[in-house]
Amino acid sequence: MTYFSDLGLAEPLVRALETKGYTDPTPIQLQAIPALLQGRDLLGIAQTGTGKTAAFALPSLHRLAADPKARMNASCRMLVMSPTRELAAQIAENMRGYAKYLNLSVQCVFGGLPVNKQARALVGGCDVLVATPGRLLDLIDQRALTLRNVEIFVLDEADQMMDLGFIVPLKRVANMLPKERQSLFFSATMPKAIADLGKQFISNPVRVEVTPQATTAERVEQYVCFVNQSEKQSLLSLSLKKGLESGEITSALVFTRTKHGADRVVRHLNAAGVQAAAIHGNKSQAQRTAALGAFRKGTMPVLIATDIAARGIDVTGVSHVFNYELPNVAEQYVHRIGRTARAGADGVALSFCAPDEKPYLRDIERLTDVKLATVPLPENFTQEAARLPAPARRTQAEMDQDARRDERDARGLGGGARGGQRSGGSGRGQRSNNNRANGGQGRDGQSRDQYIRNERIGDSRQASAPRGPMFNPLANEAGGAVERPVRDERPARSQPRGDVRRDRQPREGGDRAERPVNAHRDAVRPSGQKRPEGQRRNDGPSQGHGQGQPRRSDAPAQGQQRRKPDGKKPNGGGQRRWG
């Protein structure tokens, strides 16, 4: 029996682990921690729930604490990149717990929150930074962060990074990192595209593989129920209602394929008396955090989620996972059902399979090498389903809007050639053949371009670039931020119409008289006076013309230059406005 105290970790780390109740390391921790303490690069192949966070956090915190350094402004010593906001927040929370008795600071940045607040939190620098790719690049572009001082770099869930189209941001980050660093690369699967990406970050790594690829949790009982698409909602409502009332279900995760489908499921469950909330990309960060927090505490027994929550979300006590819609990518099934049967507990996974989803089921069974047990519909299902209350009647406009959203979601999920046509230099679409064949979806059914745009800017209604100080890492190292000059101190770019033109230099032979731009118009018709009936807009006296004569008739003939009243040619010889 090996304990954390036997791995050579610092005493404050062991004490923090004991506070959490952790004594025995997991297989990946046993293999990874000794190699990382030696400063080696690491290539880890492990599914979520195997203890990856502690595997890279504990030795990294040990190394940072053993070599204390003053924090540099707008920089970090350790960078952890995560594909989703929830996973980033969870990693940061765990690392703060491990560093409880160490003088190390941990910051977390991701989209959906005000970027200026996150930028100000990084002014004094930090020891550990956990970030999503989009927000990380936002802060770098705004000069609120520099990666020149990174000593340890961790890329978590690399295969999901590829699925979400982050290959270009990852390559850009790789070019900004120092050459001398320790790199850790984790992925649940290791296809050729992921292996090629890893070569850009790690060199001569130690390979750690603790779980065979595409295996499901051993303690999960897996079932499938064949049902028509129109009957899925009633089956789900009845199953959850009876299970919660009997105590068989303590908490359940329900996975849908689209965001708007998740919202519809919530409305029907709430109407049936089942408390449920949804978490997906259309929710604000505050809504996502509140729903996940209530689910963790047990006050919300049912959480409806898209595949955003399929990876890395460690929620203990999930007794059941329902696949309301089968994923069109077989690997996602493995990550979905991995949310139950954690920490040695048992779990149940029940999938609803409509006739058009049978090909997805065959792919799942082929990938996992598991034949799902078939369960029939409950007795008197038709009668009980007819007694279920319907949600509040919705307006025609709301239903039309949902129909349009569903159509967009369908295009994002099954775009065929459109979904995979950008798999060239951008790296999008470089997934398994099965994934590419199903249209190259992004997260929550949205296209990869749309997901990257949303993740980069966060929620544009909530997160905006700071308008105050402009952060400059070089200036910060010298002591403080460089303040942007106030508007009155900036050079004027233009003058408003009607103002005196003072920006022109006097010509040789004397200064030009300054006059308002609209002087002739003001002389023709005072403000508030109507134009005489029948008079054209450009009819009226102008300098050098008689009363009532159109200016157009006095224009010079083609090839003839217009002359100013004093007989001089305008500068350059061309036709231009006087003054």
CSV table of N, CA and C in Angstrom, one decimal, residues 6 39 69 82 119 121 129 190 241 243 252 306 358 362 365 373 390 443 446 463 465 488 556:
chain,number,residue,atom,x,y,z
A,6,ASP,N,4.4,8.8,1.0
A,6,ASP,CA,5.6,8.0,0.5
A,6,ASP,C,6.1,8.5,-0.9
A,39,GLY,N,11.0,16.7,-13.0
A,39,GLY,CA,11.1,17.7,-14.0
A,39,GLY,C,10.8,17.2,-15.4
A,69,LYS,N,9.8,32.4,-5.8
A,69,LYS,CA,10.2,33.6,-6.6
A,69,LYS,C,9.2,34.7,-6.4
A,82,SER,N,-7.7,24.7,-20.1
A,82,SER,CA,-8.9,23.8,-20.0
A,82,SER,C,-9.9,24.2,-21.1
A,119,ALA,N,-8.6,41.1,-15.7
A,119,ALA,CA,-7.3,41.8,-16.1
A,119,ALA,C,-6.7,42.4,-14.9
A,121,ALA,N,-7.1,41.6,-11.8
A,121,ALA,CA,-6.6,40.6,-10.8
A,121,ALA,C,-5.2,40.1,-11.2
A,129,LEU,N,-2.1,30.0,-13.0
A,129,LEU,CA,-3.3,30.5,-13.8
A,129,LEU,C,-3.9,29.4,-14.5
A,190,MET,N,-6.0,9.1,-27.8
A,190,MET,CA,-4.8,9.6,-28.5
A,190,MET,C,-4.8,9.2,-30.0
A,241,LYS,N,-39.8,10.9,-12.0
A,241,LYS,CA,-40.8,11.1,-11.0
A,241,LYS,C,-40.9,9.9,-10.1
A,243,GLY,N,-38.7,7.4,-9.8
A,243,GLY,CA,-37.4,7.2,-9.2
A,243,GLY,C,-37.1,8.1,-8.0
A,252,ALA,N,-29.7,12.9,-10.8
A,252,ALA,CA,-29.6,12.4,-12.2
A,252,ALA,C,-29.2,13.5,-13.1
A,306,THR,N,-26.1,19.7,-22.0
A,306,THR,CA,-25.5,19.2,-23.3
A,306,THR,C,-24.1,18.7,-23.0
A,358,LYS,N,-30.5,4.4,-34.1
A,358,LYS,CA,-29.9,3.0,-34.0
A,358,LYS,C,-28.5,3.0,-34.6
A,362,ARG,N,-25.2,1.5,-32.5
A,362,ARG,CA,-24.2,0.5,-33.0
A,362,ARG,C,-22.8,1.0,-32.9
A,365,GLU,N,-21.8,0.7,-29.2
A,365,GLU,CA,-21.5,-0.7,-28.8
A,365,GLU,C,-20.2,-1.2,-29.4
A,373,ALA,N,-28.0,-3.7,-22.4
A,373,ALA,CA,-29.2,-4.5,-22.0
A,373,ALA,C,-30.4,-3.7,-22.4
A,390,ALA,N,-49.2,19.1,-19.1
A,390,ALA,CA,-48.4,19.8,-20.1
A,390,ALA,C,-47.9,21.1,-19.6
A,443,ARG,N,-19.5,22.6,-29.8
A,443,ARG,CA,-20.1,22.3,-28.5
A,443,ARG,C,-21.6,22.7,-28.6
A,446,GLN,N,-23.5,23.7,-31.8
A,446,GLN,CA,-23.2,24.9,-32.6
A,446,GLN,C,-22.0,24.6,-33.4
A,463,ALA,N,-19.4,40.7,-20.8
A,463,ALA,CA,-17.9,40.9,-20.8
A,463,ALA,C,-17.5,41.9,-21.9
A,465,ALA,N,-14.2,44.8,-23.1
A,465,ALA,CA,-12.8,45.1,-22.8
A,465,ALA,C,-12.7,46.3,-21.9
A,488,ASP,N,-9.2,64.6,-23.6
A,488,ASP,CA,-8.8,66.0,-23.8
A,488,ASP,C,-7.3,66.0,-24.2
A,556,PRO,N,-17.2,75.2,-64.0
A,556,PRO,CA,-16.3,75.3,-65.1
A,556,PRO,C,-16.5,74.1,-66.1
